[in-house]
């Protein structure tokens, strides 16, 4: 019977909202790796839930393709909040520890109500449900939001603290930073959004000044 290794290289991008759902991806990769470990164990380990589904898939590949497939997360890296996902997954692969503590962390500290400015938080938990159609309209209807991007020729870590201060000073805007890496060079795209163009311009001006000052 043939044997083959599927080696996975995983890059987790930064950005808290991205990191939250990418954590779900890393958990699935971890469960697949655990199922593969059980599949190749000398004494078959008992697995449950999603891991049992992955184990069944590996067994089916063995029966139908005459192939024993081993899945190995080989290279794991990440930027900013995505780096947290990468570190936890690497530790889980190495030590066998659970990823549930990270799930708890993201659910408690990365909830949208924790991320938005206090003035923008809903007045009641019920507002989450009843306000969804209104929020959908306000954020997607043409002309209701304006945005502008500022390019920063630096890693996100160099400007993160200044962006947080600017965000606090402009509660009616949303400032997002998105790190990029090209040919070993790290840059950051900073996107400022607002429903008021004047407020947007004021925030963008401060962001641009901060970028120029730090770039020096």
Tab-separated table of C-alpha atoms in Angstrom:
chain	number	residue	atom	x	y	z
A	1	UNK	CA	0.000	0.000	0.000
A	2	UNK	CA	1.224	3.464	-0.887
A	3	UNK	CA	1.887	6.090	1.785
A	4	UNK	CA	1.920	9.834	1.301
A	5	UNK	CA	2.380	12.927	3.462
A	6	UNK	CA	0.272	16.046	3.023
A	7	UNK	CA	2.323	18.866	4.549
A	8	UNK	CA	0.439	22.090	5.226
A	9	UNK	CA	2.002	25.574	5.266
A	10	UNK	CA	-0.363	27.991	6.997
A	11	UNK	CA	-0.166	31.801	7.072
A	12	UNK	CA	-2.625	33.598	9.403
A	13	UNK	CA	-3.169	37.226	8.437
A	14	UNK	CA	-3.549	40.005	10.997
A	15	UNK	CA	-6.650	41.926	11.971
A	16	UNK	CA	-8.761	40.962	14.971
A	17	UNK	CA	-11.982	40.224	13.058
A	18	UNK	CA	-10.026	38.105	10.580
A	19	UNK	CA	-8.233	36.305	13.389
A	20	UNK	CA	-11.500	35.295	15.027
A	21	UNK	CA	-12.828	33.314	12.082
A	22	UNK	CA	-9.351	32.110	11.100
A	23	UNK	CA	-9.179	30.546	14.556
A	24	UNK	CA	-11.982	28.305	13.346
A	25	UNK	CA	-9.793	27.301	10.419
A	26	UNK	CA	-6.823	26.530	12.671
A	27	UNK	CA	-9.054	24.397	14.903
A	28	UNK	CA	-10.178	22.362	11.905
A	29	UNK	CA	-6.572	21.859	10.804
A	30	UNK	CA	-5.721	20.749	14.345
A	31	UNK	CA	-8.628	18.280	14.376
A	32	UNK	CA	-7.550	16.920	10.997
A	33	UNK	CA	-3.980	16.495	12.293
A	34	UNK	CA	-5.267	14.702	15.402
A	35	UNK	CA	-7.386	12.393	13.238
A	36	UNK	CA	-4.327	11.654	11.093
A	37	UNK	CA	-2.305	10.879	14.223
A	38	UNK	CA	-5.001	8.472	15.405
A	39	UNK	CA	-5.195	6.911	11.935
A	40	UNK	CA	-1.480	6.052	11.954
A	41	UNK	CA	-1.212	5.100	15.640
A	42	UNK	CA	-0.146	1.536	16.399
A	43	UNK	CA	-3.107	1.260	18.734
A	44	UNK	CA	-6.107	3.000	17.226
A	45	UNK	CA	-7.052	5.997	19.385
A	46	UNK	CA	-10.692	6.794	20.023
A	47	UNK	CA	-11.783	10.060	18.427
A	48	UNK	CA	-15.150	11.807	18.476
A	49	UNK	CA	-16.989	14.655	16.815
A	50	UNK	CA	-15.395	16.289	13.798
A	51	UNK	CA	-12.172	14.352	14.339
A	52	UNK	CA	-14.130	11.133	13.793
A	53	UNK	CA	-15.371	12.530	10.481
A	54	UNK	CA	-11.807	13.295	9.373
A	55	UNK	CA	-10.707	9.829	10.507
A	56	UNK	CA	-13.494	8.292	8.440
A	57	UNK	CA	-12.322	10.317	5.432
A	58	UNK	CA	-8.755	9.026	5.809
A	59	UNK	CA	-10.026	5.472	6.123
A	60	UNK	CA	-12.105	5.891	2.984
A	61	UNK	CA	-9.083	7.176	1.066
A	62	UNK	CA	-7.211	4.089	2.239
A	63	UNK	CA	-9.960	1.731	1.044
A	64	UNK	CA	-10.746	3.368	-2.257
A	65	UNK	CA	-7.313	4.680	-3.300
A	66	UNK	CA	-5.037	2.145	-1.632
A	67	UNK	CA	-3.289	5.114	0.004
A	68	UNK	CA	-2.460	5.840	3.632
A	69	UNK	CA	-2.393	9.627	3.903
A	70	UNK	CA	-0.634	11.421	6.756
A	71	UNK	CA	-1.521	15.097	7.365
A	72	UNK	CA	1.159	17.291	8.965
A	73	UNK	CA	0.897	21.050	9.681
A	74	UNK	CA	4.530	21.721	8.784
A	75	UNK	CA	4.953	25.505	8.560
A	76	UNK	CA	2.809	27.822	10.685
A	77	UNK	CA	3.200	31.590	10.804
A	78	UNK	CA	1.081	34.681	11.275
A	79	UNK	CA	1.013	38.451	11.644
A	80	UNK	CA	-0.461	40.533	14.448
A	81	UNK	CA	-3.593	38.874	15.862
A	82	UNK	CA	-3.134	36.079	13.335
A	83	UNK	CA	0.196	35.356	14.982
A	84	UNK	CA	-1.680	34.408	18.155
A	85	UNK	CA	-3.581	31.770	16.186
A	86	UNK	CA	-0.317	30.514	14.700
A	87	UNK	CA	1.448	30.256	18.073
A	88	UNK	CA	-1.426	28.380	19.697
A	89	UNK	CA	-1.745	25.971	16.768
A	90	UNK	CA	2.002	25.306	16.741
A	91	UNK	CA	1.912	24.624	20.471
A	92	UNK	CA	-1.062	22.290	20.055
A	93	UNK	CA	0.690	20.364	17.278
A	94	UNK	CA	3.853	20.067	19.372
A	95	UNK	CA	2.366	19.297	22.781
A	96	UNK	CA	-1.120	17.990	22.057
A	97	UNK	CA	-2.732	20.732	24.143
A	98	UNK	CA	-6.266	21.905	23.427
A	99	UNK	CA	-7.127	25.048	21.473
A	100	UNK	CA	-10.217	25.696	23.598
A	101	UNK	CA	-8.497	28.346	25.792
A	102	UNK	CA	-7.902	30.420	22.655
A	103	UNK	CA	-11.526	29.957	21.592
A	104	UNK	CA	-12.566	31.330	24.996
A	105	UNK	CA	-10.146	34.238	24.629
A	106	UNK	CA	-11.505	35.262	21.228
A	107	UNK	CA	-15.149	34.932	22.300
A	108	UNK	CA	-14.611	37.068	25.389
A	109	UNK	CA	-12.204	39.737	24.165
A	110	UNK	CA	-12.897	39.938	20.425
A	111	UNK	CA	-16.672	40.257	20.595
A	112	UNK	CA	-17.728	43.157	18.390
A	113	UNK	CA	-19.103	45.001	21.423
A	114	UNK	CA	-15.654	44.897	22.989
A	115	UNK	CA	-13.950	46.158	19.836
A	116	UNK	CA	-16.146	49.116	18.969
A	117	UNK	CA	-15.882	52.473	20.704
A	118	UNK	CA	-18.078	52.706	23.844
A	119	UNK	CA	-20.279	55.349	22.207
A	120	UNK	CA	-21.061	52.960	19.361
A	121	UNK	CA	-22.035	49.966	21.496
A	122	UNK	CA	-25.696	48.842	21.472
A	123	UNK	CA	-27.792	50.034	24.404
A	124	UNK	CA	-29.274	46.581	24.949
A	125	UNK	CA	-28.479	42.967	23.971
A	126	UNK	CA	-31.857	42.932	22.184
A	127	UNK	CA	-30.558	45.614	19.851
A	128	UNK	CA	-28.247	43.059	18.272
A	129	UNK	CA	-31.227	41.304	16.716
A	130	UNK	CA	-33.566	44.186	15.966
A	131	UNK	CA	-30.853	46.471	14.599
A	132	UNK	CA	-29.434	44.013	12.061
A	133	UNK	CA	-31.636	45.100	9.116
A	134	UNK	CA	-30.955	48.738	9.914
A	135	UNK	CA	-27.214	48.184	10.250
A	136	UNK	CA	-27.217	46.236	6.988
A	137	UNK	CA	-28.879	49.164	5.218
A	138	UNK	CA	-26.695	51.844	6.796
A	139	UNK	CA	-23.448	50.072	5.957
A	140	UNK	CA	-24.327	48.867	2.457
A	141	UNK	CA	-26.658	51.415	0.927
A	142	UNK	CA	-24.823	53.545	-1.694
A	143	UNK	CA	-23.553	56.855	-0.386
A	144	UNK	CA	-24.010	56.037	3.288
A	145	UNK	CA	-20.358	55.423	4.094
A	146	UNK	CA	-17.134	56.899	2.806
A	147	UNK	CA	-13.640	55.522	3.187
A	148	UNK	CA	-10.055	56.375	2.379
A	149	UNK	CA	-6.855	54.344	2.469
A	150	UNK	CA	-3.470	55.514	3.727
A	151	UNK	CA	-0.426	53.452	2.770
A	152	UNK	CA	2.245	53.060	5.444
A	153	UNK	CA	5.675	51.782	4.439
A	154	UNK	CA	6.236	50.082	7.803
A	155	UNK	CA	5.119	47.048	9.814
A	156	UNK	CA	1.769	47.337	11.552
A	157	UNK	CA	3.444	47.114	14.977
A	158	UNK	CA	5.222	50.441	14.474
A	159	UNK	CA	2.037	52.412	14.044
A	160	UNK	CA	-0.520	50.393	15.996
A	161	UNK	CA	-0.298	52.498	19.168
A	162	UNK	CA	-0.759	55.776	17.283
A	163	UNK	CA	-3.721	54.380	15.362
A	164	UNK	CA	-5.377	53.358	18.633
A	165	UNK	CA	-4.972	56.898	19.957
A	166	UNK	CA	-6.391	58.397	16.748
A	167	UNK	CA	-9.332	55.995	16.895
A	168	UNK	CA	-10.089	57.097	20.466
A	169	UNK	CA	-9.975	60.721	19.360
A	170	UNK	CA	-12.366	60.067	16.446
A	171	UNK	CA	-15.141	57.802	17.816
A	172	UNK	CA	-17.370	58.339	14.785
A	173	UNK	CA	-14.863	56.800	12.413
A	174	UNK	CA	-13.598	53.244	12.056
A	175	UNK	CA	-9.869	52.750	11.518
A	176	UNK	CA	-8.585	49.383	10.343
A	177	UNK	CA	-4.987	48.345	9.667
A	178	UNK	CA	-4.068	45.499	7.329
A	179	UNK	CA	-0.446	44.289	7.271
A	180	UNK	CA	1.110	43.001	4.069
A	181	UNK	CA	4.372	41.296	3.234
A	182	UNK	CA	5.874	41.367	-0.254
A	183	UNK	CA	9.336	40.015	-1.044
A	184	UNK	CA	10.291	40.212	2.616
A	185	UNK	CA	9.143	43.839	2.963
A	186	UNK	CA	6.403	44.653	5.467
A	187	UNK	CA	3.870	47.403	4.825
A	188	UNK	CA	0.457	48.360	6.202
A	189	UNK	CA	-2.726	49.535	4.523
A	190	UNK	CA	-4.766	51.762	6.842
A	191	UNK	CA	-8.439	52.152	5.958
A	192	UNK	CA	-10.519	54.919	7.565
A	193	UNK	CA	-14.329	54.756	7.282
A	194	UNK	CA	-17.052	57.151	8.353
A	195	UNK	CA	-20.566	58.239	7.465
A	196	UNK	CA	-19.439	61.881	7.620
A	197	UNK	CA	-16.909	63.051	5.050
A	198	UNK	CA	-15.644	65.915	7.219
A	199	UNK	CA	-14.991	63.558	10.135
A	200	UNK	CA	-13.326	61.150	7.728
A	201	UNK	CA	-10.975	63.844	6.410
A	202	UNK	CA	-9.969	64.899	9.916
A	203	UNK	CA	-9.110	61.351	10.921
A	204	UNK	CA	-7.298	60.641	7.642
A	205	UNK	CA	-5.209	63.791	8.119
A	206	UNK	CA	-4.065	62.620	11.563
A	207	UNK	CA	-3.306	59.139	10.257
A	208	UNK	CA	-1.236	60.544	7.383
A	209	UNK	CA	0.633	62.859	9.782
A	210	UNK	CA	1.372	59.918	12.094
A	211	UNK	CA	2.677	57.826	9.193
A	212	UNK	CA	4.916	60.660	7.995
A	213	UNK	CA	6.220	61.324	11.520
A	214	UNK	CA	7.048	57.683	12.234
A	215	UNK	CA	8.580	57.184	8.784
A	216	UNK	CA	10.759	60.184	9.627
